[in-house]
């Protein structure tokens, strides 16, 4: 792979206290060590004995209901924050007839399924949880627990009447556009054959767990489960811990990503022995969770939520002049950049110099993360193995004040696989570096199949005008206007990151997407056309713009492999809008206020 050509150094090793070239070489070596010839195909779907995601462990009621054949104005597929926001924003725009269809037994999406011990949002909850002002609630803690987030999802559904007409435990299997009726015919696995004038598809990026294709995985005779279907019947306890049934169990966790960082401390507390199998260490920063300050709460003025959310996005996006309202570790790379620019005398930098400045700020941030490992972890070998050697954005940054200390416990062992992953699984053990670790239970913290947010890549069969399959429309790559709509697929809106604005606070992005879609549907209703479809020309212009301007993947290509860079084989560019999510929301606002709507509303 080509070097990222960035020109001369801004500061030398003597001024910095470290040698940037040494770090670059180390990062490169770590990435190469981790690259595998099988790339993204190393993972397998959880089927057969591993069919964890087929059954819903949380439902208390049967699926019994008569199949539906009725008609609604808007059918929303998915009741995670995307679908709930779509429903809520539609209600606020005056749409009454809305049906949410959801595979799970209730609302919440990823927060419905992920109930592992320690689950919390990794973004400040005051800006992560949507519609706080509309629902009239404020989380009890700066980083809310998973079940509080799920309760907030339920409160949104209650506040906006989204339980009415909702279908849970129901998976959409097909959507066919009926041109004469100007409706989507929607079929489900419950025998429904409903119709809807508009469909909004919001599947969520983390809905299908994936497993590592480790040789021998099928031979294991002990217990297994995936973190997104935590088996409390086996462990005992709940999201707050107390897993008393693990007191005599040797437990293995495979994976050290954002999920493992949250559940390992609870397992460390309760398991007889915990083995954490690591391929690539996460960057683990301070968390500093605390209860919500009632004085701060009283000081909030209407509009605070949007202002705080927008401010976070600007700061994390690297705007060094923005004041930071949220004040947490997410803003550190920007703080380091700001300090560095001051050190350099705030010169006007060339693009190459700006790249170097961002890289230096990143080195400083990652040095801080590595120093923290040394400060917390007592055993020097374990500390060394827990240090991440890559740029900050290569993986989802993580935050925990309990994860690193867990490795100081006598009942916790880090099994560092040297970037190669678990070698083999046998009937009773996992093998790494030639050593066999006998365990009673394996917990897969191995993440999710990503890139399935659009129906062209997800489950249901979708046929648009003239019966054209959406997968055929997407054969040469995604084809949308603004990521939402496609020519030949009237009144179908898709939420998600493809050809759209993105941000680390994805709930923020979803809210902007929902508000836009609701306004477009409301405009179509007011206009009387009842039909929203981009012209082929408008769609082509957006596809061209995305392919021309989308951010290059040069830096991500240099990263250690993971789902963010397609396991080390990224495409040349991201399929996302070039600016940040605030710019994108502004672009949509201008589009709606100008003559954009005339491109999508039928006469
Ligand atoms: P990830 O995909 O981030 O992590 C999977 C882990 O499994 C990695 O550490 C990976 O190693 C490891 N792994 C995979 N195969 C093997 C193998 N053969 N041997 C050893 N290790 C292996 O999944 P997560 O569930 O942790 O997180 C997914 C996403 O969910 C996050 O990126 C984040 O966006 C979101 N999330 C958000 C939270 C929130 O609070 N909002 C909380 C938790 C998750 P390697 O890195 O080498 O590939």
Coordinates of C-alpha atoms and ligand atoms in Angstrom, one line a residue:
X1 CA 0.0 0.0 0.0
X2 CA 1.2 3.5 -0.8
X3 CA 2.5 5.7 2.0
X4 CA 0.2 8.6 3.0
X5 CA 2.4 11.4 1.5
X6 CA 2.3 14.2 4.0
X7 CA 5.4 16.2 3.4
X8 CA 8.0 17.3 6.0
X9 CA 7.6 17.0 9.8
X10 CA 6.1 20.0 11.7
X11 CA 8.1 19.3 14.9
X12 CA 11.1 17.1 15.5
X13 CA 11.5 14.2 18.1
X14 CA 13.3 16.6 20.5
X15 CA 10.4 19.1 20.6
X16 CA 7.8 16.3 20.7
X17 CA 9.4 13.9 23.2
X18 CA 8.6 11.0 20.7
X19 CA 9.6 10.2 17.2
X20 CA 6.7 10.3 14.8
X21 CA 8.4 8.0 12.3
X22 CA 8.9 5.4 14.9
X23 CA 5.2 5.5 15.7
X24 CA 4.3 5.4 12.0
X25 CA 6.5 2.3 11.5
X26 CA 5.0 0.6 14.6
X27 CA 1.4 1.3 13.4
X28 CA 2.2 -0.1 10.0
X29 CA 3.8 -3.3 11.5
X30 CA 0.8 -3.8 13.8
X31 CA -1.6 -3.5 10.9
X32 CA 0.4 -5.9 8.7
X33 CA 0.5 -8.4 11.5
X34 CA -3.3 -8.3 11.7
X35 CA -4.1 -8.4 7.9
X36 CA -5.6 -11.8 6.8
X37 CA -6.1 -13.1 3.4
X38 CA -9.7 -14.0 4.1
X39 CA -10.7 -10.4 5.0
X40 CA -14.4 -10.0 5.7
X41 CA -15.1 -13.6 4.8
X42 CA -13.4 -14.8 8.1
X43 CA -16.8 -14.4 9.9
X44 CA -19.7 -16.8 9.8
X45 CA -23.4 -16.2 10.4
X46 CA -24.8 -17.6 13.7
X47 CA -26.8 -20.5 12.4
X48 CA -27.5 -24.1 13.6
X49 CA -26.4 -24.5 17.2
X50 CA -25.4 -20.8 17.1
X51 CA -28.8 -19.5 15.9
X52 CA -29.0 -17.0 18.8
X53 CA -30.7 -14.3 16.9
X54 CA -33.6 -16.4 15.7
X55 CA -35.5 -16.5 19.0
X56 CA -36.3 -13.5 21.0
X57 CA -35.5 -14.3 24.7
X58 CA -37.3 -11.2 26.0
X59 CA -40.8 -11.7 24.8
X60 CA -43.4 -12.8 27.3
X61 CA -46.4 -13.0 25.0
X62 CA -47.1 -15.3 22.0
X63 CA -47.2 -14.2 18.4
X64 CA -50.9 -15.0 18.1
X65 CA -52.8 -12.4 16.1
X66 CA -54.8 -12.6 12.9
X67 CA -52.9 -11.6 9.7
X68 CA -53.5 -8.0 8.7
X69 CA -54.7 -6.9 5.3
X70 CA -55.4 -3.2 6.1
X71 CA -54.0 0.0 4.7
X72 CA -51.9 2.7 6.5
X73 CA -50.4 6.0 5.2
X74 CA -46.9 5.3 6.5
X75 CA -45.4 1.9 7.4
X76 CA -42.1 2.1 9.3
X77 CA -39.8 -0.9 9.2
X78 CA -37.8 -1.1 12.4
X79 CA -38.5 0.3 15.9
X80 CA -35.0 1.3 17.0
X81 CA -34.3 5.0 17.4
X82 CA -34.4 5.5 13.6
X83 CA -37.9 4.1 13.2
X84 CA -39.1 5.8 16.4
X85 CA -37.8 9.1 15.3
X86 CA -39.4 8.7 11.9
X87 CA -42.7 8.0 13.6
X88 CA -42.3 10.9 16.0
X89 CA -41.3 13.4 13.4
X90 CA -44.2 12.3 11.2
X91 CA -46.6 12.8 14.1
X92 CA -45.2 16.3 14.6
X93 CA -45.7 16.9 10.9
X94 CA -49.4 16.0 11.3
X95 CA -49.4 12.4 9.9
X96 CA -51.9 10.3 11.8
X97 CA -51.9 6.8 10.1
X98 CA -48.6 5.2 11.0
X99 CA -47.7 1.5 11.6
X100 CA -44.4 0.4 13.0
X101 CA -43.4 -3.1 12.1
X102 CA -40.6 -4.6 14.2
X103 CA -39.0 -8.1 14.5
X104 CA -38.4 -7.7 18.3
X105 CA -41.1 -7.9 21.0
X106 CA -40.9 -4.1 21.7
X107 CA -39.2 -0.9 20.6
X108 CA -35.5 0.0 21.2
X109 CA -33.6 -1.7 18.4
X110 CA -30.0 -2.3 19.4
X111 CA -31.0 -1.3 23.0
X112 CA -33.7 -4.0 22.9
X113 CA -31.3 -6.7 22.0
X114 CA -28.1 -5.7 23.7
X115 CA -28.7 -6.2 27.5
X116 CA -25.3 -7.5 28.4
X117 CA -24.0 -6.5 31.9
X118 CA -22.5 -3.0 31.9
X119 CA -24.3 -1.9 28.7
X120 CA -24.4 1.9 28.5
X121 CA -24.3 4.6 25.8
X122 CA -20.7 5.6 24.9
X123 CA -21.9 9.1 23.9
X124 CA -23.2 11.5 26.6
X125 CA -26.8 10.5 27.1
X126 CA -28.0 14.2 27.2
X127 CA -27.1 14.3 23.5
X128 CA -27.4 10.7 22.5
X129 CA -31.0 10.2 23.6
X130 CA -33.3 11.7 21.1
X131 CA -36.4 13.9 21.7
X132 CA -35.5 14.6 25.4
X133 CA -37.3 18.0 25.4
X134 CA -40.3 16.6 23.5
X135 CA -40.7 13.6 25.9
X136 CA -39.9 15.8 28.9
X137 CA -37.2 13.6 30.5
X138 CA -33.6 13.9 31.4
X139 CA -31.4 10.8 32.0
X140 CA -30.3 10.2 35.6
X141 CA -26.6 9.8 34.6
X142 CA -24.2 11.4 32.1
X143 CA -23.8 8.0 30.4
X144 CA -27.1 6.2 30.8
X145 CA -27.5 2.4 31.4
X146 CA -28.9 0.3 28.6
X147 CA -32.3 -0.4 30.3
X148 CA -32.8 3.4 30.9
X149 CA -32.2 4.0 27.2
X150 CA -34.7 1.2 26.3
X151 CA -37.2 2.9 28.7
X152 CA -36.6 6.2 26.9
X153 CA -37.3 4.4 23.5
X154 CA -40.6 3.2 25.1
X155 CA -41.4 6.7 26.3
X156 CA -41.0 8.0 22.8
X157 CA -43.4 5.4 21.5
X158 CA -45.9 6.3 24.2
X159 CA -45.5 10.0 23.8
X160 CA -46.1 9.9 20.0
X161 CA -48.7 7.1 20.0
X162 CA -46.5 4.7 18.1
X163 CA -47.7 1.6 19.9
X164 CA -51.1 2.1 18.3
X165 CA -51.2 -0.2 15.2
X166 CA -47.6 -1.4 15.8
X167 CA -46.8 -5.0 14.9
X168 CA -44.1 -6.6 17.0
X169 CA -42.4 -10.0 16.5
X170 CA -43.1 -9.4 12.9
X171 CA -40.5 -9.4 10.1
X172 CA -41.2 -7.8 6.8
X173 CA -40.4 -10.3 4.1
X174 CA -41.5 -8.5 0.9
X175 CA -42.4 -5.1 -0.5
X176 CA -43.9 -4.7 -4.0
X177 CA -44.9 -1.4 -5.5
X178 CA -48.5 -1.5 -6.9
X179 CA -48.5 1.3 -9.5
X180 CA -52.3 1.4 -10.1
X181 CA -53.0 1.5 -6.4
X182 CA -50.0 3.8 -5.7
X183 CA -49.2 1.7 -2.7
X184 CA -46.6 -0.7 -1.4
X185 CA -47.9 -4.2 -0.8
X186 CA -46.0 -5.4 2.3
X187 CA -45.9 -9.0 3.4
X188 CA -44.5 -10.4 6.6
X189 CA -43.5 -13.6 8.3
X190 CA -46.8 -13.5 10.2
X191 CA -48.9 -13.8 7.0
X192 CA -49.8 -10.1 6.8
X193 CA -50.5 -8.6 3.4
X194 CA -50.9 -5.0 4.3
X195 CA -50.7 -1.9 2.1
X196 CA -49.0 1.5 2.7
X197 CA -48.7 4.6 0.7
X198 CA -45.2 5.3 2.1
X199 CA -42.6 3.0 3.6
X200 CA -39.7 4.1 5.7
X201 CA -37.0 1.4 6.1
X202 CA -34.8 1.7 9.2
X203 CA -33.0 -1.6 9.9
X204 CA -30.1 -0.3 12.0
X205 CA -26.4 -1.1 11.4
X206 CA -26.0 -3.6 14.2
X207 CA -28.9 -6.0 13.9
X208 CA -27.2 -9.2 12.8
X209 CA -24.6 -10.7 15.1
X210 CA -21.6 -12.3 13.5
X211 CA -19.2 -15.1 14.7
X212 CA -15.6 -15.7 14.1
X213 CA -15.0 -18.6 11.7
X214 CA -12.4 -20.2 14.1
X215 CA -11.5 -23.8 13.1
X216 CA -13.3 -26.2 15.4
X217 CA -15.9 -23.8 16.6
X218 CA -18.6 -26.4 16.0
X219 CA -16.8 -29.0 18.2
X220 CA -17.1 -27.0 21.4
X221 CA -19.2 -28.9 24.0
X222 CA -19.5 -26.2 26.6
X223 CA -22.0 -23.3 26.6
X224 CA -21.8 -20.4 24.1
X225 CA -23.7 -17.1 23.4
X226 CA -23.3 -13.8 21.7
X227 CA -23.2 -10.6 23.7
X228 CA -26.3 -9.3 21.9
X229 CA -28.3 -12.2 23.2
X230 CA -26.9 -12.4 26.7
X231 CA -27.9 -15.7 28.4
X232 CA -28.9 -14.7 31.9
X233 CA -30.5 -18.1 32.4
X234 CA -26.9 -19.4 32.3
X235 CA -25.1 -16.6 34.1
X236 CA -27.7 -15.4 36.5
X237 CA -27.9 -11.7 37.4
X238 CA -28.9 -8.8 35.1
X239 CA -27.5 -5.7 33.4
X240 CA -26.1 -4.5 36.7
X241 CA -24.2 -7.7 37.3
X242 CA -24.7 -10.2 40.1
X243 CA -24.1 -13.2 37.8
X244 CA -23.9 -15.7 40.7
X245 CA -24.1 -18.8 38.4
X246 CA -20.6 -18.0 37.1
X247 CA -19.1 -18.5 40.5
X248 CA -17.7 -21.9 39.5
X249 CA -17.3 -21.3 35.8
X250 CA -14.3 -20.7 33.6
X251 CA -15.4 -18.1 31.1
X252 CA -13.8 -17.0 27.8
X253 CA -14.7 -13.8 26.1
X254 CA -13.6 -13.5 22.4
X255 CA -13.2 -9.9 21.3
X256 CA -12.1 -6.7 22.9
X257 CA -14.2 -4.1 21.0
X258 CA -16.7 -1.5 22.5
X259 CA -19.0 -4.3 23.7
X260 CA -16.3 -6.3 25.5
X261 CA -15.0 -3.2 27.2
X262 CA -18.4 -2.8 28.9
X263 CA -19.1 -6.4 29.9
X264 CA -15.6 -7.6 30.9
X265 CA -15.6 -5.8 34.2
X266 CA -18.9 -7.4 35.3
X267 CA -17.6 -10.9 34.2
X268 CA -14.3 -10.3 36.0
X269 CA -16.3 -9.6 39.2
X270 CA -18.4 -12.8 39.0
X271 CA -16.6 -15.6 37.0
X272 CA -14.4 -18.1 38.8
X273 CA -11.9 -17.3 36.0
X274 CA -12.2 -15.1 33.0
X275 CA -10.0 -15.4 29.9
X276 CA -10.2 -12.4 27.6
X277 CA -9.0 -13.4 24.1
X278 CA -7.6 -10.3 22.4
X279 CA -6.7 -9.8 18.8
X280 CA -6.5 -6.0 18.7
X281 CA -6.6 -3.9 21.9
X282 CA -9.2 -1.1 22.0
X283 CA -8.2 2.4 22.9
X284 CA -9.7 2.7 26.4
X285 CA -10.1 6.2 27.7
X286 CA -11.4 7.7 30.9
X287 CA -15.2 7.7 31.4
X288 CA -16.0 9.8 34.4
X289 CA -19.7 8.9 34.6
X290 CA -21.7 10.8 37.2
X291 CA -25.3 11.5 38.2
X292 CA -27.1 14.3 36.5
X293 CA -26.6 17.6 38.3
X294 CA -30.0 19.0 39.3
X295 CA -28.7 22.6 39.2
X296 CA -27.6 22.1 35.7
X297 CA -30.9 20.6 34.9
X298 CA -32.8 23.6 36.2
X299 CA -30.6 26.0 34.2
X300 CA -31.5 24.5 30.9
X301 CA -33.4 26.7 28.4
X302 CA -35.7 25.4 25.7
X303 CA -33.6 24.4 22.6
X304 CA -30.7 23.2 24.8
X305 CA -30.8 19.7 23.4
X306 CA -30.2 20.6 19.8
X307 CA -27.6 23.2 20.7
X308 CA -25.6 20.8 22.8
X309 CA -25.9 18.0 20.2
X310 CA -24.7 20.3 17.4
X311 CA -21.9 21.6 19.5
X312 CA -20.6 18.1 20.2
X313 CA -20.7 17.3 16.5
X314 CA -18.7 20.4 15.6
X315 CA -16.1 19.8 18.3
X316 CA -15.6 16.1 17.5
X317 CA -15.4 17.1 13.8
X318 CA -12.2 19.0 14.7
X319 CA -13.5 22.6 14.9
X320 CA -10.8 23.9 17.2
X321 CA -12.6 27.3 17.7
X322 CA -15.9 25.8 19.0
X323 CA -16.5 25.9 22.8
X324 CA -17.0 22.4 24.2
X325 CA -20.3 22.1 26.1
X326 CA -20.2 18.3 26.7
X327 CA -16.7 18.2 28.1
X328 CA -15.7 14.6 27.8
X329 CA -12.8 12.6 26.3
X330 CA -14.5 12.5 22.8
X331 CA -13.2 16.0 22.3
X332 CA -9.6 15.2 23.2
X333 CA -8.2 14.8 19.6
X334 CA -9.6 18.3 18.8
X335 CA -8.1 19.7 22.1
X336 CA -4.7 18.3 21.2
X337 CA -5.0 19.8 17.7
X338 CA -6.0 23.2 19.1
X339 CA -3.0 23.1 21.5
X340 CA -0.7 22.1 18.8
X341 CA -1.8 24.9 16.5
X342 CA -1.2 27.3 19.4
X343 CA 2.3 25.8 19.8
X344 CA 3.0 26.3 16.2
X345 CA 1.9 30.0 16.6
X346 CA -1.4 29.3 14.8
X347 CA 0.0 29.6 11.4
X348 CA -2.1 29.3 8.3
X349 CA -1.3 25.8 7.3
X350 CA -1.2 24.1 3.9
X351 CA -3.3 21.0 3.4
X352 CA -0.2 18.8 3.8
X353 CA 0.7 20.7 7.0
X354 CA -2.8 20.3 8.4
X355 CA -2.6 16.6 7.7
X356 CA 0.6 16.5 9.7
X357 CA -0.9 18.6 12.5
X358 CA -3.9 16.2 12.8
X359 CA -1.5 13.2 12.8
X360 CA 0.7 14.8 15.5
X361 CA -2.4 15.5 17.6
X362 CA -3.5 11.9 17.1
X363 CA -0.1 10.6 18.2
X364 CA -0.3 12.7 21.4
X365 CA -3.8 11.4 22.1
X366 CA -2.8 7.8 21.6
X367 CA 0.3 8.2 23.7
X368 CA -2.0 9.4 26.5
X369 CA -4.1 6.3 26.0
X370 CA -1.1 4.1 26.1
X371 CA 0.4 5.9 29.2
X372 CA -2.9 5.3 31.0
X373 CA -2.5 1.5 30.4
X374 CA 0.9 1.7 32.2
X375 CA -0.5 3.7 35.0
X376 CA -3.4 1.3 35.7
X377 CA -2.3 -2.2 34.8
X378 CA 0.1 -3.6 37.3
X379 CA 1.7 -6.5 35.3
X380 CA 4.1 -4.9 32.8
X381 CA 3.6 -7.7 30.1
X382 CA -0.2 -7.4 30.4
X383 CA 0.0 -3.6 30.2
X384 CA 2.2 -3.8 27.1
X385 CA -0.2 -6.2 25.4
X386 CA -3.2 -3.9 26.1
X387 CA -1.7 -0.9 24.3
X388 CA -3.3 0.0 21.0
X389 CA -1.0 0.9 18.1
X390 CA -3.1 2.7 15.6
X391 CA -4.7 6.0 15.0
X392 CA -7.6 7.1 17.2
X393 CA -10.3 6.8 14.6
X394 CA -9.2 3.4 13.3
X395 CA -11.6 1.8 15.7
X396 CA -14.6 3.0 17.8
X397 CA -12.8 4.7 20.7
X398 CA -13.9 3.2 24.0
X399 CA -14.3 4.7 27.5
X400 CA -14.2 2.8 30.8
X401 CA -12.9 3.3 34.3
X402 CA -13.3 -0.4 35.1
X403 CA -12.0 -2.3 32.1
X404 CA -8.2 -1.9 32.6
X405 CA -8.3 -2.4 36.4
X406 CA -10.1 -5.8 35.8
X407 CA -6.7 -7.1 34.5
X408 CA -5.2 -6.6 38.0
X409 CA -7.5 -9.2 39.4
X410 CA -6.1 -12.7 40.1
X411 CA -9.1 -14.4 38.4
X412 CA -8.6 -12.5 35.1
X413 CA -6.1 -13.5 32.3
X414 CA -5.5 -11.6 29.1
X415 CA -4.8 -14.0 26.3
X416 CA -3.1 -11.8 23.7
X417 CA -3.3 -13.7 20.4
X418 CA -0.6 -11.4 18.8
X419 CA -3.0 -10.1 16.2
X420 CA -3.8 -13.5 14.9
X421 CA -7.0 -14.4 16.7
X422 CA -8.0 -17.6 18.5
X423 CA -6.2 -20.4 16.7
X424 CA -8.6 -23.3 17.3
X425 CA -11.5 -24.4 19.4
X426 CA -11.7 -27.9 20.7
X427 CA -14.4 -29.8 22.6
X428 CA -13.5 -28.1 25.9
X429 CA -10.9 -25.4 25.2
X430 CA -9.6 -22.5 23.1
X431 CA -6.1 -22.6 21.7
X432 CA -3.8 -19.7 21.2
X433 CA -0.1 -19.6 20.7
X434 CA 0.0 -23.4 21.2
X435 CA -1.5 -23.2 24.7
X436 CA -4.9 -24.7 25.5
X437 CA -7.3 -22.8 27.7
X438 CA -10.0 -25.1 29.1
X439 CA -13.3 -23.2 29.7
X440 CA -17.0 -23.9 30.5
X441 CA -18.4 -21.1 28.4
X442 CA -17.5 -19.0 25.4
X443 CA -19.0 -15.5 25.0
X444 CA -18.7 -14.1 21.6
X445 CA -18.1 -10.3 21.7
X446 CA -17.4 -10.4 18.0
X447 CA -19.7 -7.7 16.7
X448 CA -22.1 -7.5 13.9
X449 CA -22.5 -7.8 10.1
X450 CA -22.4 -4.2 9.1
X451 CA -23.6 -2.6 5.8
X452 CA -27.1 -4.1 5.9
X453 CA -29.0 -0.9 6.6
X454 CA -30.5 -0.6 3.1
X455 CA -33.1 -3.1 1.9
X456 CA -31.0 -3.8 -1.2
X457 CA -28.5 -5.5 1.2
X458 CA -30.8 -6.6 4.0
X459 CA -33.5 -9.2 4.3
X460 CA -36.7 -8.3 2.5
X461 CA -37.4 -8.8 -1.2
X462 CA -38.2 -5.3 -2.6
X463 CA -39.6 -4.8 -6.1
X464 CA -40.3 -1.3 -7.4
X465 CA -42.1 0.0 -10.4
X466 CA -42.5 -2.7 -13.2
X467 CA -41.4 -5.3 -10.6
X468 CA -37.8 -4.2 -10.7
X469 CA -35.8 -5.7 -7.8
X470 CA -34.0 -3.0 -5.7
X471 CA -30.9 -5.2 -5.7
X472 CA -30.7 -4.9 -9.5
X473 CA -31.0 -1.1 -9.2
X474 CA -28.0 -1.2 -6.8
X475 CA -25.9 -3.6 -8.8
X476 CA -23.2 -1.1 -9.7
X477 CA -23.3 0.4 -6.2
X478 CA -25.8 2.4 -4.2
X479 CA -28.0 4.7 -6.3
X480 CA -30.0 7.2 -4.3
X481 CA -30.9 10.8 -3.9
X482 CA -29.4 12.0 -0.5
X483 CA -29.2 8.4 0.6
X484 CA -33.0 8.2 1.1
X485 CA -34.9 7.6 -2.1
X486 CA -34.3 5.9 -5.5
X487 CA -35.7 6.3 -8.9
X488 CA -38.2 3.5 -9.7
X489 CA -39.0 3.0 -6.0
X490 CA -41.7 5.6 -5.3
X491 CA -42.5 6.5 -1.7
X492 CA -39.7 4.3 -0.3
X493 CA -37.4 6.1 2.2
X494 CA -34.3 4.4 3.6
X495 CA -32.5 5.6 6.7
X496 CA -28.8 4.9 7.4
X497 CA -25.3 6.0 6.6
X498 CA -25.1 5.2 2.9
X499 CA -24.7 8.4 0.6
X500 CA -25.8 10.4 3.6
X501 CA -24.2 12.5 6.4
X502 CA -22.5 10.6 9.2
X503 CA -21.3 11.3 12.8
X504 CA -20.2 9.3 15.8
X505 CA -23.4 10.3 17.5
X506 CA -25.6 8.3 15.1
X507 CA -28.8 9.0 17.0
X508 CA -28.3 12.7 16.1
X509 CA -27.9 11.7 12.4
X510 CA -31.1 9.6 12.6
X511 CA -33.1 12.5 14.0
X512 CA -32.0 14.8 11.2
X513 CA -32.9 12.1 8.7
X514 CA -36.3 11.5 10.3
X515 CA -37.1 15.2 10.3
X516 CA -36.2 15.5 6.6
X517 CA -38.2 12.5 5.6
X518 CA -41.2 13.7 7.6
X519 CA -41.1 17.1 6.0
X520 CA -40.9 15.6 2.5
X521 CA -43.9 13.4 3.2
X522 CA -45.8 16.2 4.7
X523 CA -45.0 18.4 1.6
X524 CA -46.1 15.5 -0.7
X525 CA -49.4 15.3 1.2
X526 CA -49.9 19.1 1.1
X527 CA -49.0 19.2 -2.6
X528 CA -51.6 16.5 -3.2
X529 CA -49.3 14.3 -5.4
X530 CA -48.9 11.7 -2.7
X531 CA -45.9 10.4 -4.6
X532 CA -42.2 11.0 -3.9
X533 CA -39.6 9.8 -6.3
X534 CA -36.4 11.3 -7.5
X535 CA -36.0 11.8 -11.2
X536 CA -33.3 9.6 -12.8
X537 CA -31.3 12.8 -13.4
X538 CA -31.5 14.1 -9.8
X539 CA -30.5 10.6 -8.5
X540 CA -27.5 10.4 -11.0
X541 CA -26.4 13.9 -10.0
X542 CA -26.3 12.9 -6.3
X543 CA -24.5 9.6 -7.1
X544 CA -21.9 11.5 -9.2
X545 CA -21.4 14.0 -6.4
X546 CA -20.9 11.4 -3.7
X547 CA -18.4 9.4 -5.9
X548 CA -16.5 12.7 -6.7
X549 CA -16.5 14.3 -3.3
X550 CA -16.8 11.5 -0.7
X551 CA -13.9 11.4 1.7
X552 CA -11.0 9.3 0.6
X553 CA -10.2 6.2 2.6
X554 CA -6.4 6.9 2.6
X555 CA -6.1 7.1 6.4
X556 CA -8.5 4.3 7.1
X557 CA -6.7 2.1 4.6
X558 CA -3.6 2.5 6.8
X559 CA -5.5 1.4 9.8
X560 CA -5.5 -1.9 11.6
X561 CA -8.3 -4.0 10.0
X562 CA -11.9 -3.9 11.3
X563 CA -15.4 -3.4 10.1
X564 CA -14.7 0.4 9.5
X565 CA -12.3 -0.4 6.7
X566 CA -13.7 -3.6 5.4
X567 CA -11.1 -5.6 7.3
X568 CA -8.2 -3.7 5.7
X569 CA -9.5 -3.7 2.2
X570 CA -11.5 -0.4 2.0
X571 CA -12.9 1.0 -1.2
X572 CA -11.1 4.2 -2.5
X573 CA -13.8 6.4 -1.0
X574 CA -16.5 6.3 1.6
X575 CA -20.0 6.2 0.3
X576 CA -20.9 9.2 2.5
X577 CA -21.4 12.9 2.2
X578 CA -18.1 14.8 2.2
X579 CA -19.0 17.4 4.8
X580 CA -20.1 16.7 8.4
X581 CA -23.6 15.8 9.4
X582 CA -24.4 19.5 10.3
X583 CA -23.4 20.5 6.8
X584 CA -25.5 17.8 5.4
X585 CA -28.6 18.8 7.4
X586 CA -28.1 22.3 6.1
X587 CA -27.8 21.1 2.5
X588 CA -31.2 19.3 3.0
X589 CA -32.7 22.4 4.5
X590 CA -31.7 24.4 1.6
X591 CA -32.9 21.8 -0.8
X592 CA -36.3 21.7 0.8
X593 CA -36.6 25.5 0.9
X594 CA -35.4 25.8 -2.8
X595 CA -36.8 23.9 -5.7
X596 CA -35.5 20.5 -4.6
X597 CA -38.9 19.1 -3.8
X598 CA -40.0 19.7 -7.3
X599 CA -37.5 17.0 -8.3
X600 CA -39.2 14.4 -6.2
X601 CA -42.9 15.2 -6.2
X602 CA -44.9 13.9 -9.1
X603 CA -47.2 16.4 -10.9
Ligands
LIG1 P1 -16.6 -5.0 17.2 O1 -16.8 -5.5 15.8 O2 -16.2 -3.6 17.4 O3 -15.5 -5.9 17.9 C1 -15.4 -7.3 17.7 C2 -14.2 -7.8 18.5 O4 -14.1 -9.2 18.2 C3 -12.9 -7.2 18.0 O5 -12.1 -7.0 19.2 C4 -12.3 -8.2 17.1 O6 -10.9 -8.1 17.0 C5 -12.7 -9.5 17.9 N1 -12.5 -10.7 17.1 C6 -13.2 -11.0 15.9 N2 -12.8 -12.2 15.5 C7 -11.8 -12.7 16.4 C8 -11.1 -13.8 16.5 N3 -11.1 -14.8 15.5 N4 -10.2 -14.0 17.5 C9 -10.2 -13.0 18.5 N5 -10.9 -11.9 18.4 C10 -11.7 -11.7 17.4 O7 -18.0 -5.4 17.9 P2 -18.6 -4.7 19.2 O8 -19.8 -5.5 19.5 O9 -17.6 -4.6 20.3 O10 -19.0 -3.3 18.8 C11 -19.7 -3.0 17.6 C12 -20.1 -1.6 17.5 O11 -21.3 -1.4 18.3 C13 -19.1 -0.6 18.0 O12 -18.2 -0.3 17.1 C14 -20.0 0.6 18.4 O13 -20.2 1.4 17.2 C15 -21.3 -0.1 18.8 N6 -21.3 -0.1 20.3 C16 -21.8 1.0 20.9 C17 -21.9 1.1 22.2 C18 -22.5 2.3 22.8 O14 -22.3 2.5 23.9 N7 -23.1 3.2 22.1 C19 -21.5 0.0 23.1 C20 -21.0 -1.1 22.4 C21 -20.9 -1.2 21.0 P3 -10.3 -7.2 15.9 O15 -10.4 -5.8 16.4 O16 -8.9 -7.6 15.7 O17 -11.1 -7.3 14.6

